[in-house]
PDB file of C-alpha atoms in Angstrom:
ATOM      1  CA  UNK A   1     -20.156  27.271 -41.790  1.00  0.00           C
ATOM      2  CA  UNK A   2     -21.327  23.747 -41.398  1.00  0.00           C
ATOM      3  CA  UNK A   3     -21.435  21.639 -38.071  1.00  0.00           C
ATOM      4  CA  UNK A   4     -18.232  19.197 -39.439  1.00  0.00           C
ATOM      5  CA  UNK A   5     -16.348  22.395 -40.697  1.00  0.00           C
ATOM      6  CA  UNK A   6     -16.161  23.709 -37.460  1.00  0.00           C
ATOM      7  CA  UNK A   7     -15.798  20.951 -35.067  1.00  0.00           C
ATOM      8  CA  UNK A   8     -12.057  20.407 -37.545  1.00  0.00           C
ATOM      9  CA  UNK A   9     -11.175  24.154 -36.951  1.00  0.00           C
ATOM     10  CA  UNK A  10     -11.287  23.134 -33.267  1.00  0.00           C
ATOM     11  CA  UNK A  11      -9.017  20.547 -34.048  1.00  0.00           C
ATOM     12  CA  UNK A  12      -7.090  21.854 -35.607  1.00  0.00           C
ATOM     13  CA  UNK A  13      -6.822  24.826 -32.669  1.00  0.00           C
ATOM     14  CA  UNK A  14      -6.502  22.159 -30.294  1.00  0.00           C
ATOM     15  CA  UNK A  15      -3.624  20.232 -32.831  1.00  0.00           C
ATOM     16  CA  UNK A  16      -2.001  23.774 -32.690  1.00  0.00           C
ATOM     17  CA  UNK A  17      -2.345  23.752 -28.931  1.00  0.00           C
ATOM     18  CA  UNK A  18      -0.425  20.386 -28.351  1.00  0.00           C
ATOM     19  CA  UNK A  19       2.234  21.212 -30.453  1.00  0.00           C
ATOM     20  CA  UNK A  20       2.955  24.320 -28.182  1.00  0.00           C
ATOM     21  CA  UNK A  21       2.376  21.899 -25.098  1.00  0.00           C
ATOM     22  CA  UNK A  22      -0.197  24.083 -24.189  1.00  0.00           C
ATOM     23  CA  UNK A  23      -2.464  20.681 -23.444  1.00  0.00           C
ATOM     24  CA  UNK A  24      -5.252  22.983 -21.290  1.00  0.00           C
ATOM     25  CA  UNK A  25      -5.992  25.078 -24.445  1.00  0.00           C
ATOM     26  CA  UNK A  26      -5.745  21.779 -26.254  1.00  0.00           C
ATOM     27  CA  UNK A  27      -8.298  19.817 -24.296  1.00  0.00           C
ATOM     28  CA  UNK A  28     -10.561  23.069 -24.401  1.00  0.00           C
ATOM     29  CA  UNK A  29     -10.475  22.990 -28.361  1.00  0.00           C
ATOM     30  CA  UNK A  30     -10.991  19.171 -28.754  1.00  0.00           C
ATOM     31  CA  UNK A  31     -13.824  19.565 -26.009  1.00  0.00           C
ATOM     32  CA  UNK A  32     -15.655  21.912 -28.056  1.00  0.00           C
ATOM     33  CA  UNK A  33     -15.000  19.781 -31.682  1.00  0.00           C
ATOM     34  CA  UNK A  34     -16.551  16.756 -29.484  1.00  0.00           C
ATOM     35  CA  UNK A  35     -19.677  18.977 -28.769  1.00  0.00           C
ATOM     36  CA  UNK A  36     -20.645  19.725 -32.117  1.00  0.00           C
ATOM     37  CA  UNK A  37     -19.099  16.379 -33.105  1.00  0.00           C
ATOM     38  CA  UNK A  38     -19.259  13.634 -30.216  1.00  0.00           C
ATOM     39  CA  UNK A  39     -19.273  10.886 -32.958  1.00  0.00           C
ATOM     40  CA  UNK A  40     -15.765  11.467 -33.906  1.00  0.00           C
ATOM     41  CA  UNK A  41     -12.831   9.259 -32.069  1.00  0.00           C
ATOM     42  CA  UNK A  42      -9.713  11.565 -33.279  1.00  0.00           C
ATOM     43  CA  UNK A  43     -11.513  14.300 -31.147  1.00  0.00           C
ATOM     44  CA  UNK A  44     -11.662  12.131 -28.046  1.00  0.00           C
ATOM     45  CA  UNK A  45      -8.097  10.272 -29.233  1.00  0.00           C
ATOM     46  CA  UNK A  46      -6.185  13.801 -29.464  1.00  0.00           C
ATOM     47  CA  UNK A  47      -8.409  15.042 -26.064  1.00  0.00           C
ATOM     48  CA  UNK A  48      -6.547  11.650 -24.793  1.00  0.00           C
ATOM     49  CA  UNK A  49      -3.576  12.748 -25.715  1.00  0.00           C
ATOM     50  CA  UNK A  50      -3.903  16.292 -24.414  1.00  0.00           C
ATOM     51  CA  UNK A  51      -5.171  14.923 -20.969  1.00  0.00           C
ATOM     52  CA  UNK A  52      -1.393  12.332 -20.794  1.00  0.00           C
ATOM     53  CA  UNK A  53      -0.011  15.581 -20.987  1.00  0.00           C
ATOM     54  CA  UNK A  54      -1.076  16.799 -18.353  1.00  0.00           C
ATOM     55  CA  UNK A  55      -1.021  13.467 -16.536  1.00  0.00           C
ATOM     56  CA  UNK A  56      -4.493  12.722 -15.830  1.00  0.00           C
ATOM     57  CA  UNK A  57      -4.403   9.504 -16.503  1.00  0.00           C
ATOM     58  CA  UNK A  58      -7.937   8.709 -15.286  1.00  0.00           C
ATOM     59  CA  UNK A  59      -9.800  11.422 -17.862  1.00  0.00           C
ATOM     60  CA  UNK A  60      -7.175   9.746 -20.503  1.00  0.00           C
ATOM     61  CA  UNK A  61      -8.412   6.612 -20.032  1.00  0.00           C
ATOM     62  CA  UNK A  62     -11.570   7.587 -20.122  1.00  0.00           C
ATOM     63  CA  UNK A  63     -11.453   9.336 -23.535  1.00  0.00           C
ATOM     64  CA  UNK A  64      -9.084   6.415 -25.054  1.00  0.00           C
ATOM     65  CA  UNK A  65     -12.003   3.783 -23.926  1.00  0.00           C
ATOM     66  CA  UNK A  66     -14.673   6.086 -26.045  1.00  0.00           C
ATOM     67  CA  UNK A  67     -12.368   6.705 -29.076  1.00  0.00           C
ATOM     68  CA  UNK A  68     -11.985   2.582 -29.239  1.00  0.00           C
ATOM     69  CA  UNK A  69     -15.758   1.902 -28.547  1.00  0.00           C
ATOM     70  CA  UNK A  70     -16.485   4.502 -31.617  1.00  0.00           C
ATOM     71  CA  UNK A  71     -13.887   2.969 -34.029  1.00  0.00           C
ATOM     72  CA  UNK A  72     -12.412  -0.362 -32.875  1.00  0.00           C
ATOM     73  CA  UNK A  73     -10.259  -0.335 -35.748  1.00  0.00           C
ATOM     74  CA  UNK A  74      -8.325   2.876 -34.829  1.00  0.00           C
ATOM     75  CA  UNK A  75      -4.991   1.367 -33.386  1.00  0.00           C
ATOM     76  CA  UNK A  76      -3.959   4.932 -31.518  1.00  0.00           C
ATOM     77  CA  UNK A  77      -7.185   4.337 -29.766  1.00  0.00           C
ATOM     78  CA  UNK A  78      -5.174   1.363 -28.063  1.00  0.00           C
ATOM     79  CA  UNK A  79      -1.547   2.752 -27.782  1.00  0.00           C
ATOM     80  CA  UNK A  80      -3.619   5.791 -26.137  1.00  0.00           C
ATOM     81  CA  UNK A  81      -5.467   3.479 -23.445  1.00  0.00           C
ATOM     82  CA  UNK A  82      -2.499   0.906 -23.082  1.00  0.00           C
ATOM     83  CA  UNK A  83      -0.669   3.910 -22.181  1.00  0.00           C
ATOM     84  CA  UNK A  84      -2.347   5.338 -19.696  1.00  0.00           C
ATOM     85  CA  UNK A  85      -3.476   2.195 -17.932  1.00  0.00           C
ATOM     86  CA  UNK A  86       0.294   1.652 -17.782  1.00  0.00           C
ATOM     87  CA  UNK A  87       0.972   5.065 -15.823  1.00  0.00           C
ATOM     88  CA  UNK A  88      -1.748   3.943 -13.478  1.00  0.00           C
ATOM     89  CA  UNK A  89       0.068   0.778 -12.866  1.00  0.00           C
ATOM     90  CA  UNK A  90      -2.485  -0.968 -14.336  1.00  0.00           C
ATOM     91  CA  UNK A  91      -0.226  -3.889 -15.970  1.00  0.00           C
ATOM     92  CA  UNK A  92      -2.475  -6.673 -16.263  1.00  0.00           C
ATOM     93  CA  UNK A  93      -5.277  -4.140 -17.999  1.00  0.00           C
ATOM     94  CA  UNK A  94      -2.588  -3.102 -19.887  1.00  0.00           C
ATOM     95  CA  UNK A  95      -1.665  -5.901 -21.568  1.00  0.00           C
ATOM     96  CA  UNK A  96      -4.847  -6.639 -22.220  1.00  0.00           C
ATOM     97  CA  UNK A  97      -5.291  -3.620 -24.490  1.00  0.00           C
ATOM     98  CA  UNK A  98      -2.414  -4.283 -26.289  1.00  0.00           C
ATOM     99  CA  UNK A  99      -3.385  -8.097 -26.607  1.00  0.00           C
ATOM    100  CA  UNK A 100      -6.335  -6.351 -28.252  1.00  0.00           C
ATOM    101  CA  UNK A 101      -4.886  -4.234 -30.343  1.00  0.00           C
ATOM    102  CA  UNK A 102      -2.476  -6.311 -31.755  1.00  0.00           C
ATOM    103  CA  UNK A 103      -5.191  -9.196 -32.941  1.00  0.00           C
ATOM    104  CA  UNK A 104      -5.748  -6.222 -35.405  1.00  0.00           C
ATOM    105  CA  UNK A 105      -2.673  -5.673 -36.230  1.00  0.00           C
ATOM    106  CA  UNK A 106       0.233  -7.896 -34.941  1.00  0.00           C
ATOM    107  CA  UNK A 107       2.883  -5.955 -36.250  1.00  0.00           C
ATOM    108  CA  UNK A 108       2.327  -2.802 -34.735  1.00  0.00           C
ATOM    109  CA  UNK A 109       5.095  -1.184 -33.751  1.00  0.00           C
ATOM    110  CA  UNK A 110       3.493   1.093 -31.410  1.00  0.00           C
ATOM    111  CA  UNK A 111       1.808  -1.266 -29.231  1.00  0.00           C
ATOM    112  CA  UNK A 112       5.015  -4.195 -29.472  1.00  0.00           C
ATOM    113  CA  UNK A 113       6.649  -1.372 -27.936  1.00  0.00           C
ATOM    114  CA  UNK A 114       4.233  -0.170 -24.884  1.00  0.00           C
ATOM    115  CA  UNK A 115       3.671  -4.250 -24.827  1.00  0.00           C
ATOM    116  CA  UNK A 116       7.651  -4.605 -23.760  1.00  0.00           C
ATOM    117  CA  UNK A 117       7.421  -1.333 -21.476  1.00  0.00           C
ATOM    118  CA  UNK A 118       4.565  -2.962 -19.425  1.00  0.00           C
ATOM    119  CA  UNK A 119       6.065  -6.041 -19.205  1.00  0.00           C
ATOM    120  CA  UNK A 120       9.570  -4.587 -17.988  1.00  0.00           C
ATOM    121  CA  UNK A 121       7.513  -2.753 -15.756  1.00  0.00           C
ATOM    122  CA  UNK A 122       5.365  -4.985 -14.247  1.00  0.00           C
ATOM    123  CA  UNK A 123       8.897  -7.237 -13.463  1.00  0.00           C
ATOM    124  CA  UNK A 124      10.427  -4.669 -11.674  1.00  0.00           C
ATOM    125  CA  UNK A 125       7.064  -3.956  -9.804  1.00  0.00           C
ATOM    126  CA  UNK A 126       6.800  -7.526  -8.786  1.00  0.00           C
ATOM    127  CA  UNK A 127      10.671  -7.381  -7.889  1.00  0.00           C
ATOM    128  CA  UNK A 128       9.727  -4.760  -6.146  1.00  0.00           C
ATOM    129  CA  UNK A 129       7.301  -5.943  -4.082  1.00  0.00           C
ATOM    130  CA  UNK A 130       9.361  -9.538  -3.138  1.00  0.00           C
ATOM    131  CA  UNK A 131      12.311  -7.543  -1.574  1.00  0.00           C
ATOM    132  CA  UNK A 132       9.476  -5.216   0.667  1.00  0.00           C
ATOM    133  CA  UNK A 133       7.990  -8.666   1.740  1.00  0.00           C
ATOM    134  CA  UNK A 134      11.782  -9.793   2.712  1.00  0.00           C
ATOM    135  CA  UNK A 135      12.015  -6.460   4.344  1.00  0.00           C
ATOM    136  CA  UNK A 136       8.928  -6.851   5.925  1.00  0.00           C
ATOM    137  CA  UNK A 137       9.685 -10.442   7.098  1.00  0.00           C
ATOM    138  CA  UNK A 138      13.423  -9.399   8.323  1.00  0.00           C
ATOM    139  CA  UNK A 139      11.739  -6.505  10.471  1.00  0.00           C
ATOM    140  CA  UNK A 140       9.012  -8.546  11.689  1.00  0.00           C
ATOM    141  CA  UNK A 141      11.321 -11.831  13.153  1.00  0.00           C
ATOM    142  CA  UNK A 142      13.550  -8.716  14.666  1.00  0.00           C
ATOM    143  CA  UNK A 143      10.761  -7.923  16.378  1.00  0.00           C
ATOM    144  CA  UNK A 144       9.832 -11.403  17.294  1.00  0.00           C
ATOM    145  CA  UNK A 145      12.884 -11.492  18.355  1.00  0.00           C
ATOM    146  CA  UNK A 146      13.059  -8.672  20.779  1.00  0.00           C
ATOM    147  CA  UNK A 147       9.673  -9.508  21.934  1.00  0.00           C
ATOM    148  CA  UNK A 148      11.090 -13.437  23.238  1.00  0.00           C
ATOM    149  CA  UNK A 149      14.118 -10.822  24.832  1.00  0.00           C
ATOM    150  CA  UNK A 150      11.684  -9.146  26.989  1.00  0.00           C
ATOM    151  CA  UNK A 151       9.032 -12.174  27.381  1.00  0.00           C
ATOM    152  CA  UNK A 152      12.507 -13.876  29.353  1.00  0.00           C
ATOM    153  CA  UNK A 153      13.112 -10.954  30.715  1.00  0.00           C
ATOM    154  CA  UNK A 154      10.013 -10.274  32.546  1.00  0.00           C
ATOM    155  CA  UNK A 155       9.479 -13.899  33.575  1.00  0.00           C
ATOM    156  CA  UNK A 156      12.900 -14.028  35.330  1.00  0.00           C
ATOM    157  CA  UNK A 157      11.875 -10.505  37.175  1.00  0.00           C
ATOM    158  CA  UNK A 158       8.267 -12.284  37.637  1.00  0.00           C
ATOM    159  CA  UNK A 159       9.974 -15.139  39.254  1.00  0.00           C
ATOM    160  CA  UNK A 160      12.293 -13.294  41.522  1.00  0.00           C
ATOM    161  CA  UNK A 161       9.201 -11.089  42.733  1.00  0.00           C
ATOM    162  CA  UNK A 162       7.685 -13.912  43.191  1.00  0.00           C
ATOM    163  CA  UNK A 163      10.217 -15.707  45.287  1.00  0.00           C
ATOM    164  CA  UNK A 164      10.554 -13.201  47.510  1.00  0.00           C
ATOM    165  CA  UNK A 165       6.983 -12.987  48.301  1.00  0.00           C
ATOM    166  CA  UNK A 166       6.942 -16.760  49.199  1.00  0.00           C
ATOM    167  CA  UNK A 167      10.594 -15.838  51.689  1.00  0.00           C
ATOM    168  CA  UNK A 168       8.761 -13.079  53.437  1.00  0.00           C
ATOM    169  CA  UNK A 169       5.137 -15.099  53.608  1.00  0.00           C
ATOM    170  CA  UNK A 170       6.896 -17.604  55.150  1.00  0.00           C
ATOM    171  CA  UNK A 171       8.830 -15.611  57.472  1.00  0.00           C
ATOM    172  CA  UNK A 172       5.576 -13.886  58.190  1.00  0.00           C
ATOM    173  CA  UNK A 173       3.891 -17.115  59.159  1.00  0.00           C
ATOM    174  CA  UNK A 174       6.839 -18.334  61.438  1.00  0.00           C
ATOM    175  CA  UNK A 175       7.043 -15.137  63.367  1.00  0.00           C
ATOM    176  CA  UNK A 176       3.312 -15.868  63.992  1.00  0.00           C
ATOM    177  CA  UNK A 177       3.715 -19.097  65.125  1.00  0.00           C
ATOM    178  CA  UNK A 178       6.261 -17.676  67.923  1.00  0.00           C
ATOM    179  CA  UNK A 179       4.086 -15.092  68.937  1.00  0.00           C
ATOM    180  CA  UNK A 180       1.697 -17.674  69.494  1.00  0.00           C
ATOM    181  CA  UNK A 181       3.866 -19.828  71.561  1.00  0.00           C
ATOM    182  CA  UNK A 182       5.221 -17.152  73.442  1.00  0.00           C
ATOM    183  CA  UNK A 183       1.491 -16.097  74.478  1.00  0.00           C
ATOM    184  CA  UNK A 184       0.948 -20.155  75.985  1.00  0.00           C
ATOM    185  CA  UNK A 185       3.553 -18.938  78.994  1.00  0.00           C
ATOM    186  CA  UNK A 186       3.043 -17.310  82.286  1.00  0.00           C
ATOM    187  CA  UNK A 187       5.153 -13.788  81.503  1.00  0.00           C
ATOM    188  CA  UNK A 188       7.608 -14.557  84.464  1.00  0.00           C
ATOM    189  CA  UNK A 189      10.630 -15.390  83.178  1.00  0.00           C
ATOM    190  CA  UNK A 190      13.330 -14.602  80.492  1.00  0.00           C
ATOM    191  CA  UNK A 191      12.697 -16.179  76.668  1.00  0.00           C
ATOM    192  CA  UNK A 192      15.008 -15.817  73.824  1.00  0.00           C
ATOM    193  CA  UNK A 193      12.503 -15.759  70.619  1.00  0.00           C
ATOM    194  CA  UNK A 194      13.552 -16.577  67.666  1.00  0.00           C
ATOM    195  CA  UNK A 195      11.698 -16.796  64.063  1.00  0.00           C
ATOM    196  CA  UNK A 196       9.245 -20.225  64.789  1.00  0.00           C
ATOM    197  CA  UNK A 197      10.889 -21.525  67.751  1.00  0.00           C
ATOM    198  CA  UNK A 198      10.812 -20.200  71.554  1.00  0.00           C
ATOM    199  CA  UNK A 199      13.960 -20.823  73.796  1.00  0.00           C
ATOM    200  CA  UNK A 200      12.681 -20.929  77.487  1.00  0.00           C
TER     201      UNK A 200
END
């Protein structure tokens, strides 16, 4: 059996495969047609295929991006990357597949329709993304907010502290200043004391 024979009995095992959804078996097949065959972009389009199945969108990618750089003319090879880079959330990539694509064939209704997916997409994503910043802002001036609360807060507790410190220094220093007077007399003799001032 020749080399070409046998790499399209694997594809046509691994077609058989992805029918059944069986994409495993499938990419095991196609694997083995692109061994004895790695020249030929259906094998690495369907492997594509088999590996969006399973949602590995990086491998897909990987094999769409051969299957176009071994026949830039094969329009699934686009759909297949467009696709995938789409799944990744890829938009802007995205659309620059298709973009690609369709300067080979305008019309296609394949990539016209992925084209309008992405875009729909890539609005919501940006939607998306505005309402988490409003979010984001809403919770953050809350915060602010609370923060100015407790900032006034802890002055007015600062000042308080801070007043009575002054009240009992000073009432520290005046009872000082009688003790001192006090000590200037002879110690016959009756004294009322008060806070700065001595009553003989």
């Amino acid at each position: 059996m020749t080399a070409p024979k046998m790499a399209d009995e694997f594809k046509e095992l691994g077609n058989k495969a992805f029918a059944e959804k069986n994409f495993e078996a499938a990419i095991g097949h196609y694997s083995k047609a692109i061994q004895i065959d790695p020249k030929n972009h259906v094998f690495f389009s369907n492997r594509s295929a088999s590996y969006a199945g399973l949602e590995k969108w990086d491998k897909a990618v990987e094999d769409a991006k051969e299957c176009i750089k071994l026949d830039p003319q094969f329009m699934k090879g686009y759909y297949r990357l467009a696709t995938a880079q789409l799944e990744l959330e890829e938009y802007d990539l995205a659309l620059a597949t298709i973009k690609q694509g369709l300067a080979l064939d305008a019309n296609n209704s394949q990539l016209l329709k992925v084209m309008r997916t992405i875009k729909q997409a890539k609005r919501a994503a940006t939607t998306a993304h505005t309402s988490n910043e409003k979010l984001i802002d809403s919770a953050t001036s809350q915060e602010l907010r609370d923060l100015q609360m407790q900032h006034a807060e802890t002055t007015r507790e600062f000042k308080k502290v801070q007043a009575n410190l002054t009240k009992l220094q000073r009432e520290t220093k005046m009872k000082e200043i009688t003790l001192d007077e006090l000590e200037k007399y002879p110690s016959q003799g009756s004294y009322f004391r008060s806070i700065g001032k001595v009553f003989l």
